Amino acid sequence: MLNELFEDLYMKLAMNFYKNSSRGQTVEIENISAVEMACLEVVYFLKKPTFSELAEFFNISQPNATYRINKLIKKGYLTKFNDEKDKRVYYLQVTDKFIEYYCLNDNYINNIVTNLKKRCTAEEIEQFEKMLKILTKEAME
């Protein structure tokens, strides 16, 4: 039962994201493959990784990672900047162009949380937050 509920929640969040991203009034993202979108998401989630960290995450060669990164920089979805101490090291960061697109689900999630707070007690919300922290920790291990 718990597995099904968790899968159902994930599916609804994903479906809402794709539904909103295909509407005319939303920000459009152009010429991005599924692999490039995954690359952008990982850069966003890792919070300013290096080229090497991204290559390691995807288990791809450094030249392959550099090729993908340069394509996304050219399209305006990524930027790179030097480490202040070691100018040979570059960090990656998603641009506002990506953030505008990627944060389409924010209103949907905010509405869910608002409605949850209306329907549940403070103790239930606190317990749910504890469970979400456990889930988040488990998902990364």
Short mmCIF file of N, CA and C in Angstrom, two decimals:
data_model
loop_
_atom_site.label_atom_id
_atom_site.label_comp_id
_atom_site.label_asym_id
_atom_site.label_seq_id
_atom_site.Cartn_x
_atom_site.Cartn_y
_atom_site.Cartn_z
N MET A 1 0.82 -1.20 0.00
CA MET A 1 0.00 0.00 0.00
C MET A 1 0.87 1.26 0.00
N LEU A 2 1.89 1.31 0.85
CA LEU A 2 2.76 2.48 0.93
C LEU A 2 3.48 2.71 -0.40
N ASN A 3 3.97 1.63 -1.01
CA ASN A 3 4.64 1.76 -2.31
C ASN A 3 3.72 2.38 -3.35
N GLU A 4 2.50 1.90 -3.40
CA GLU A 4 1.54 2.41 -4.38
C GLU A 4 1.23 3.88 -4.14
N LEU A 5 1.07 4.26 -2.88
CA LEU A 5 0.79 5.66 -2.56
C LEU A 5 1.96 6.56 -2.93
N PHE A 6 3.17 6.10 -2.65
CA PHE A 6 4.36 6.87 -2.98
C PHE A 6 4.49 7.03 -4.50
N GLU A 7 4.30 5.94 -5.24
CA GLU A 7 4.35 5.99 -6.71
C GLU A 7 3.27 6.91 -7.26
N ASP A 8 2.07 6.86 -6.67
CA ASP A 8 0.97 7.70 -7.11
C ASP A 8 1.30 9.18 -6.90
N LEU A 9 1.88 9.52 -5.76
CA LEU A 9 2.27 10.91 -5.50
C LEU A 9 3.32 11.37 -6.50
N TYR A 10 4.34 10.55 -6.71
CA TYR A 10 5.38 10.91 -7.67
C TYR A 10 4.79 11.11 -9.06
N MET A 11 3.91 10.20 -9.48
CA MET A 11 3.30 10.29 -10.80
C MET A 11 2.49 11.58 -10.94
N LYS A 12 1.71 11.92 -9.92
CA LYS A 12 0.89 13.13 -9.99
C LYS A 12 1.74 14.39 -10.06
N LEU A 13 2.83 14.43 -9.31
CA LEU A 13 3.73 15.58 -9.38
C LEU A 13 4.36 15.69 -10.77
N ALA A 14 4.82 14.57 -11.29
CA ALA A 14 5.44 14.57 -12.62
C ALA A 14 4.42 14.93 -13.70
N MET A 15 3.23 14.36 -13.62
CA MET A 15 2.20 14.65 -14.63
C MET A 15 1.81 16.13 -14.59
N ASN A 16 1.69 16.70 -13.41
CA ASN A 16 1.36 18.11 -13.31
C ASN A 16 2.46 18.97 -13.93
N PHE A 17 3.72 18.60 -13.68
CA PHE A 17 4.83 19.34 -14.26
C PHE A 17 4.76 19.31 -15.78
N TYR A 18 4.57 18.13 -16.37
CA TYR A 18 4.54 18.02 -17.83
C TYR A 18 3.31 18.69 -18.42
N LYS A 19 2.20 18.62 -17.71
CA LYS A 19 0.98 19.29 -18.17
C LYS A 19 1.21 20.81 -18.22
N ASN A 20 1.76 21.37 -17.15
CA ASN A 20 2.02 22.80 -17.11
C ASN A 20 3.08 23.23 -18.11
N SER A 21 4.07 22.38 -18.32
CA SER A 21 5.16 22.76 -19.23
C SER A 21 4.72 22.75 -20.68
N SER A 22 3.61 22.10 -20.99
CA SER A 22 3.16 22.05 -22.38
C SER A 22 2.09 23.09 -22.69
N ARG A 23 1.64 23.83 -21.68
CA ARG A 23 0.63 24.88 -21.90
C ARG A 23 1.26 26.09 -22.54
N GLY A 24 0.49 26.82 -23.31
CA GLY A 24 0.96 28.00 -24.02
C GLY A 24 1.43 29.13 -23.11
N GLN A 25 0.85 29.27 -21.92
CA GLN A 25 1.19 30.40 -21.05
C GLN A 25 2.46 30.19 -20.25
N THR A 26 3.08 29.05 -20.34
CA THR A 26 4.27 28.78 -19.54
C THR A 26 5.53 29.08 -20.35
N VAL A 27 6.63 29.08 -19.66
CA VAL A 27 7.93 29.28 -20.29
C VAL A 27 8.22 28.07 -21.17
N GLU A 28 8.71 28.32 -22.36
CA GLU A 28 9.05 27.20 -23.24
C GLU A 28 10.53 26.91 -23.17
N ILE A 29 10.85 25.65 -23.25
CA ILE A 29 12.24 25.24 -23.28
C ILE A 29 12.49 24.65 -24.66
N GLU A 30 13.50 25.15 -25.33
CA GLU A 30 13.70 24.80 -26.73
C GLU A 30 14.85 23.84 -26.96
N ASN A 31 14.64 22.94 -27.87
CA ASN A 31 15.71 22.06 -28.35
C ASN A 31 16.49 21.37 -27.25
N ILE A 32 15.81 20.85 -26.26
CA ILE A 32 16.47 20.15 -25.17
C ILE A 32 16.08 18.67 -25.22
N SER A 33 17.08 17.82 -25.33
CA SER A 33 16.82 16.38 -25.33
C SER A 33 16.61 15.90 -23.90
N ALA A 34 16.12 14.70 -23.77
CA ALA A 34 15.92 14.11 -22.44
C ALA A 34 17.25 14.00 -21.68
N VAL A 35 18.31 13.66 -22.39
CA VAL A 35 19.63 13.54 -21.76
C VAL A 35 20.11 14.92 -21.29
N GLU A 36 19.88 15.94 -22.11
CA GLU A 36 20.28 17.29 -21.70
C GLU A 36 19.47 17.77 -20.51
N MET A 37 18.18 17.45 -20.48
CA MET A 37 17.35 17.83 -19.34
C MET A 37 17.84 17.13 -18.08
N ALA A 38 18.20 15.87 -18.19
CA ALA A 38 18.74 15.15 -17.04
C ALA A 38 20.04 15.82 -16.57
N CYS A 39 20.87 16.23 -17.48
CA CYS A 39 22.12 16.91 -17.14
C CYS A 39 21.82 18.21 -16.40
N LEU A 40 20.87 18.98 -16.89
CA LEU A 40 20.50 20.24 -16.23
C LEU A 40 19.94 19.99 -14.83
N GLU A 41 19.10 18.99 -14.70
CA GLU A 41 18.53 18.67 -13.39
C GLU A 41 19.63 18.29 -12.40
N VAL A 42 20.57 17.49 -12.84
CA VAL A 42 21.65 17.06 -11.95
C VAL A 42 22.51 18.25 -11.54
N VAL A 43 22.82 19.14 -12.47
CA VAL A 43 23.57 20.35 -12.11
C VAL A 43 22.79 21.15 -11.07
N TYR A 44 21.49 21.27 -11.28
CA TYR A 44 20.63 22.00 -10.33
C TYR A 44 20.63 21.32 -8.96
N PHE A 45 20.49 20.01 -8.94
CA PHE A 45 20.43 19.27 -7.68
C PHE A 45 21.77 19.25 -6.94
N LEU A 46 22.87 19.16 -7.69
CA LEU A 46 24.19 19.11 -7.06
C LEU A 46 24.69 20.49 -6.60
N LYS A 47 24.03 21.53 -7.03
CA LYS A 47 24.37 22.89 -6.61
C LYS A 47 25.82 23.26 -6.92
N LYS A 48 26.05 23.63 -8.15
CA LYS A 48 27.35 24.11 -8.64
C LYS A 48 28.44 23.03 -8.65
N PRO A 49 28.19 21.94 -9.34
CA PRO A 49 29.24 20.91 -9.45
C PRO A 49 30.34 21.34 -10.42
N THR A 50 31.46 20.66 -10.36
CA THR A 50 32.52 20.86 -11.34
C THR A 50 32.21 19.98 -12.55
N PHE A 51 32.95 20.21 -13.64
CA PHE A 51 32.82 19.36 -14.82
C PHE A 51 33.08 17.91 -14.43
N SER A 52 34.13 17.70 -13.63
CA SER A 52 34.51 16.35 -13.23
C SER A 52 33.42 15.67 -12.40
N GLU A 53 32.82 16.40 -11.49
CA GLU A 53 31.76 15.84 -10.66
C GLU A 53 30.56 15.41 -11.51
N LEU A 54 30.25 16.21 -12.53
CA LEU A 54 29.13 15.85 -13.41
C LEU A 54 29.49 14.60 -14.23
N ALA A 55 30.69 14.55 -14.75
CA ALA A 55 31.14 13.39 -15.52
C ALA A 55 31.11 12.14 -14.65
N GLU A 56 31.57 12.27 -13.42
CA GLU A 56 31.58 11.14 -12.49
C GLU A 56 30.16 10.69 -12.16
N PHE A 57 29.27 11.64 -11.95
CA PHE A 57 27.88 11.29 -11.62
C PHE A 57 27.26 10.44 -12.72
N PHE A 58 27.46 10.85 -13.98
CA PHE A 58 26.88 10.12 -15.12
C PHE A 58 27.75 8.97 -15.59
N ASN A 59 28.93 8.83 -14.99
CA ASN A 59 29.86 7.78 -15.38
C ASN A 59 30.21 7.88 -16.88
N ILE A 60 30.54 9.11 -17.28
CA ILE A 60 30.93 9.37 -18.67
C ILE A 60 32.32 10.01 -18.66
N SER A 61 32.95 10.03 -19.83
CA SER A 61 34.29 10.61 -19.91
C SER A 61 34.24 12.13 -19.76
N GLN A 62 35.36 12.69 -19.38
CA GLN A 62 35.45 14.15 -19.25
C GLN A 62 35.16 14.85 -20.58
N PRO A 63 35.71 14.38 -21.72
CA PRO A 63 35.39 15.03 -23.00
C PRO A 63 33.89 14.95 -23.34
N ASN A 64 33.25 13.81 -23.03
CA ASN A 64 31.81 13.67 -23.28
C ASN A 64 31.03 14.68 -22.42
N ALA A 65 31.39 14.80 -21.16
CA ALA A 65 30.73 15.77 -20.26
C ALA A 65 30.95 17.19 -20.77
N THR A 66 32.16 17.50 -21.18
CA THR A 66 32.48 18.84 -21.68
C THR A 66 31.66 19.16 -22.92
N TYR A 67 31.51 18.20 -23.81
CA TYR A 67 30.70 18.38 -25.02
C TYR A 67 29.26 18.72 -24.65
N ARG A 68 28.67 17.94 -23.76
CA ARG A 68 27.28 18.17 -23.33
C ARG A 68 27.12 19.52 -22.64
N ILE A 69 28.07 19.83 -21.78
CA ILE A 69 28.03 21.09 -21.04
C ILE A 69 28.11 22.27 -21.99
N ASN A 70 29.03 22.22 -22.94
CA ASN A 70 29.20 23.32 -23.89
C ASN A 70 27.93 23.54 -24.73
N LYS A 71 27.25 22.45 -25.10
CA LYS A 71 25.99 22.59 -25.84
C LYS A 71 24.95 23.32 -25.00
N LEU A 72 24.87 22.99 -23.72
CA LEU A 72 23.89 23.62 -22.84
C LEU A 72 24.26 25.07 -22.52
N ILE A 73 25.54 25.37 -22.47
CA ILE A 73 25.97 26.76 -22.29
C ILE A 73 25.57 27.57 -23.51
N LYS A 74 25.80 27.00 -24.70
CA LYS A 74 25.45 27.68 -25.95
C LYS A 74 23.95 27.95 -26.05
N LYS A 75 23.15 27.04 -25.53
CA LYS A 75 21.69 27.20 -25.56
C LYS A 75 21.18 28.13 -24.46
N GLY A 76 22.06 28.51 -23.54
CA GLY A 76 21.70 29.47 -22.52
C GLY A 76 21.11 28.89 -21.25
N TYR A 77 21.28 27.59 -21.02
CA TYR A 77 20.72 26.94 -19.83
C TYR A 77 21.74 26.71 -18.72
N LEU A 78 23.02 26.81 -19.05
CA LEU A 78 24.10 26.61 -18.08
C LEU A 78 25.10 27.75 -18.20
N THR A 79 25.76 28.05 -17.10
CA THR A 79 26.92 28.93 -17.12
C THR A 79 28.05 28.20 -16.39
N LYS A 80 29.26 28.63 -16.69
CA LYS A 80 30.41 28.08 -15.98
C LYS A 80 31.21 29.25 -15.42
N PHE A 81 31.85 29.00 -14.29
CA PHE A 81 32.69 30.03 -13.69
C PHE A 81 33.87 29.37 -12.99
N ASN A 82 34.97 30.11 -12.95
CA ASN A 82 36.23 29.59 -12.36
C ASN A 82 36.18 29.59 -10.85
N ASP A 83 36.93 28.62 -10.31
CA ASP A 83 37.22 28.61 -8.88
C ASP A 83 38.13 29.81 -8.61
N GLU A 84 37.92 30.47 -7.50
CA GLU A 84 38.72 31.66 -7.19
C GLU A 84 40.19 31.33 -6.95
N LYS A 85 40.48 30.16 -6.39
CA LYS A 85 41.86 29.80 -6.07
C LYS A 85 42.55 29.03 -7.20
N ASP A 86 41.82 28.10 -7.81
CA ASP A 86 42.40 27.27 -8.88
C ASP A 86 41.66 27.56 -10.18
N LYS A 87 42.25 28.38 -11.02
CA LYS A 87 41.60 28.83 -12.26
C LYS A 87 41.38 27.71 -13.28
N ARG A 88 41.96 26.54 -13.01
CA ARG A 88 41.74 25.40 -13.91
C ARG A 88 40.40 24.72 -13.65
N VAL A 89 39.81 24.96 -12.48
CA VAL A 89 38.56 24.32 -12.08
C VAL A 89 37.39 25.22 -12.44
N TYR A 90 36.41 24.63 -13.13
CA TYR A 90 35.19 25.35 -13.48
C TYR A 90 34.00 24.73 -12.76
N TYR A 91 33.13 25.59 -12.28
CA TYR A 91 31.87 25.16 -11.67
C TYR A 91 30.74 25.45 -12.63
N LEU A 92 29.68 24.66 -12.49
CA LEU A 92 28.50 24.81 -13.35
C LEU A 92 27.32 25.31 -12.55
N GLN A 93 26.50 26.09 -13.21
CA GLN A 93 25.29 26.60 -12.57
C GLN A 93 24.21 26.75 -13.64
N VAL A 94 22.99 26.36 -13.30
CA VAL A 94 21.89 26.56 -14.24
C VAL A 94 21.55 28.05 -14.28
N THR A 95 20.99 28.47 -15.40
CA THR A 95 20.64 29.88 -15.57
C THR A 95 19.18 30.13 -15.19
N ASP A 96 18.81 31.39 -15.14
CA ASP A 96 17.41 31.76 -14.87
C ASP A 96 16.49 31.19 -15.95
N LYS A 97 16.99 31.06 -17.16
CA LYS A 97 16.20 30.49 -18.25
C LYS A 97 15.73 29.08 -17.89
N PHE A 98 16.61 28.30 -17.29
CA PHE A 98 16.24 26.95 -16.86
C PHE A 98 15.33 27.01 -15.63
N ILE A 99 15.66 27.85 -14.67
CA ILE A 99 14.88 27.95 -13.42
C ILE A 99 13.43 28.32 -13.72
N GLU A 100 13.20 29.26 -14.61
CA GLU A 100 11.83 29.65 -14.97
C GLU A 100 11.02 28.45 -15.43
N TYR A 101 11.64 27.61 -16.24
CA TYR A 101 10.96 26.43 -16.73
C TYR A 101 10.80 25.38 -15.64
N TYR A 102 11.87 25.15 -14.91
CA TYR A 102 11.89 24.04 -13.97
C TYR A 102 10.98 24.25 -12.77
N CYS A 103 10.75 25.48 -12.40
CA CYS A 103 9.96 25.79 -11.20
C CYS A 103 8.46 25.90 -11.48
N LEU A 104 8.02 25.34 -12.58
CA LEU A 104 6.58 25.37 -12.92
C LEU A 104 5.73 24.68 -11.88
N ASN A 105 6.28 23.70 -11.20
CA ASN A 105 5.52 22.93 -10.21
C ASN A 105 5.39 23.62 -8.86
N ASP A 106 6.11 24.73 -8.66
CA ASP A 106 6.12 25.38 -7.36
C ASP A 106 4.72 25.75 -6.86
N ASN A 107 3.91 26.36 -7.71
CA ASN A 107 2.55 26.74 -7.29
C ASN A 107 1.72 25.52 -6.93
N TYR A 108 1.85 24.47 -7.71
CA TYR A 108 1.11 23.24 -7.46
C TYR A 108 1.50 22.65 -6.10
N ILE A 109 2.78 22.59 -5.83
CA ILE A 109 3.26 22.05 -4.56
C ILE A 109 2.83 22.94 -3.40
N ASN A 110 2.92 24.26 -3.60
CA ASN A 110 2.49 25.18 -2.55
C ASN A 110 1.01 25.00 -2.22
N ASN A 111 0.19 24.77 -3.24
CA ASN A 111 -1.25 24.54 -3.01
C ASN A 111 -1.48 23.24 -2.25
N ILE A 112 -0.73 22.21 -2.59
CA ILE A 112 -0.86 20.93 -1.88
C ILE A 112 -0.51 21.12 -0.41
N VAL A 113 0.59 21.79 -0.13
CA VAL A 113 1.03 22.00 1.25
C VAL A 113 0.02 22.86 2.01
N THR A 114 -0.50 23.90 1.38
CA THR A 114 -1.51 24.75 2.02
C THR A 114 -2.75 23.95 2.39
N ASN A 115 -3.22 23.13 1.46
CA ASN A 115 -4.40 22.30 1.73
C ASN A 115 -4.11 21.25 2.80
N LEU A 116 -2.90 20.71 2.80
CA LEU A 116 -2.51 19.74 3.81
C LEU A 116 -2.56 20.37 5.20
N LYS A 117 -2.05 21.59 5.31
CA LYS A 117 -2.05 22.30 6.59
C LYS A 117 -3.46 22.60 7.07
N LYS A 118 -4.39 22.80 6.15
CA LYS A 118 -5.79 23.06 6.52
C LYS A 118 -6.47 21.79 7.04
N ARG A 119 -6.06 20.64 6.51
CA ARG A 119 -6.73 19.38 6.84
C ARG A 119 -6.10 18.61 7.99
N CYS A 120 -4.87 18.96 8.36
CA CYS A 120 -4.15 18.18 9.36
C CYS A 120 -3.82 19.05 10.58
N THR A 121 -3.62 18.38 11.69
CA THR A 121 -3.22 19.08 12.91
C THR A 121 -1.74 19.42 12.84
N ALA A 122 -1.31 20.29 13.73
CA ALA A 122 0.11 20.66 13.79
C ALA A 122 0.97 19.44 14.09
N GLU A 123 0.47 18.55 14.94
CA GLU A 123 1.22 17.33 15.28
C GLU A 123 1.34 16.41 14.07
N GLU A 124 0.27 16.30 13.29
CA GLU A 124 0.32 15.46 12.09
C GLU A 124 1.30 16.03 11.06
N ILE A 125 1.31 17.35 10.92
CA ILE A 125 2.25 17.99 9.99
C ILE A 125 3.68 17.75 10.46
N GLU A 126 3.91 17.88 11.76
CA GLU A 126 5.24 17.66 12.31
C GLU A 126 5.70 16.21 12.06
N GLN A 127 4.81 15.26 12.25
CA GLN A 127 5.12 13.85 12.01
C GLN A 127 5.40 13.60 10.52
N PHE A 128 4.61 14.23 9.67
CA PHE A 128 4.81 14.10 8.22
C PHE A 128 6.16 14.68 7.81
N GLU A 129 6.53 15.82 8.38
CA GLU A 129 7.84 16.42 8.09
C GLU A 129 8.97 15.47 8.50
N LYS A 130 8.82 14.82 9.66
CA LYS A 130 9.83 13.85 10.10
C LYS A 130 9.95 12.71 9.09
N MET A 131 8.82 12.22 8.62
CA MET A 131 8.83 11.12 7.65
C MET A 131 9.46 11.57 6.33
N LEU A 132 9.16 12.77 5.89
CA LEU A 132 9.75 13.27 4.65
C LEU A 132 11.27 13.41 4.78
N LYS A 133 11.74 13.83 5.94
CA LYS A 133 13.19 13.91 6.17
C LYS A 133 13.83 12.54 6.07
N ILE A 134 13.18 11.54 6.63
CA ILE A 134 13.68 10.16 6.55
C ILE A 134 13.69 9.70 5.10
N LEU A 135 12.60 9.94 4.38
CA LEU A 135 12.52 9.55 2.96
C LEU A 135 13.61 10.23 2.15
N THR A 136 13.82 11.50 2.39
CA THR A 136 14.84 12.25 1.65
C THR A 136 16.22 11.67 1.92
N LYS A 137 16.50 11.37 3.18
CA LYS A 137 17.79 10.80 3.53
C LYS A 137 17.96 9.42 2.89
N GLU A 138 16.94 8.59 2.96
CA GLU A 138 16.99 7.24 2.39
C GLU A 138 17.16 7.27 0.86
N ALA A 139 16.55 8.26 0.21
CA ALA A 139 16.61 8.35 -1.25
C ALA A 139 18.02 8.64 -1.74
N MET A 140 18.84 9.25 -0.91
CA MET A 140 20.20 9.60 -1.32
C MET A 140 21.22 8.52 -0.99
N GLU A 141 20.83 7.51 -0.26
CA GLU A 141 21.80 6.48 0.13
C GLU A 141 21.82 5.34 -0.85
#
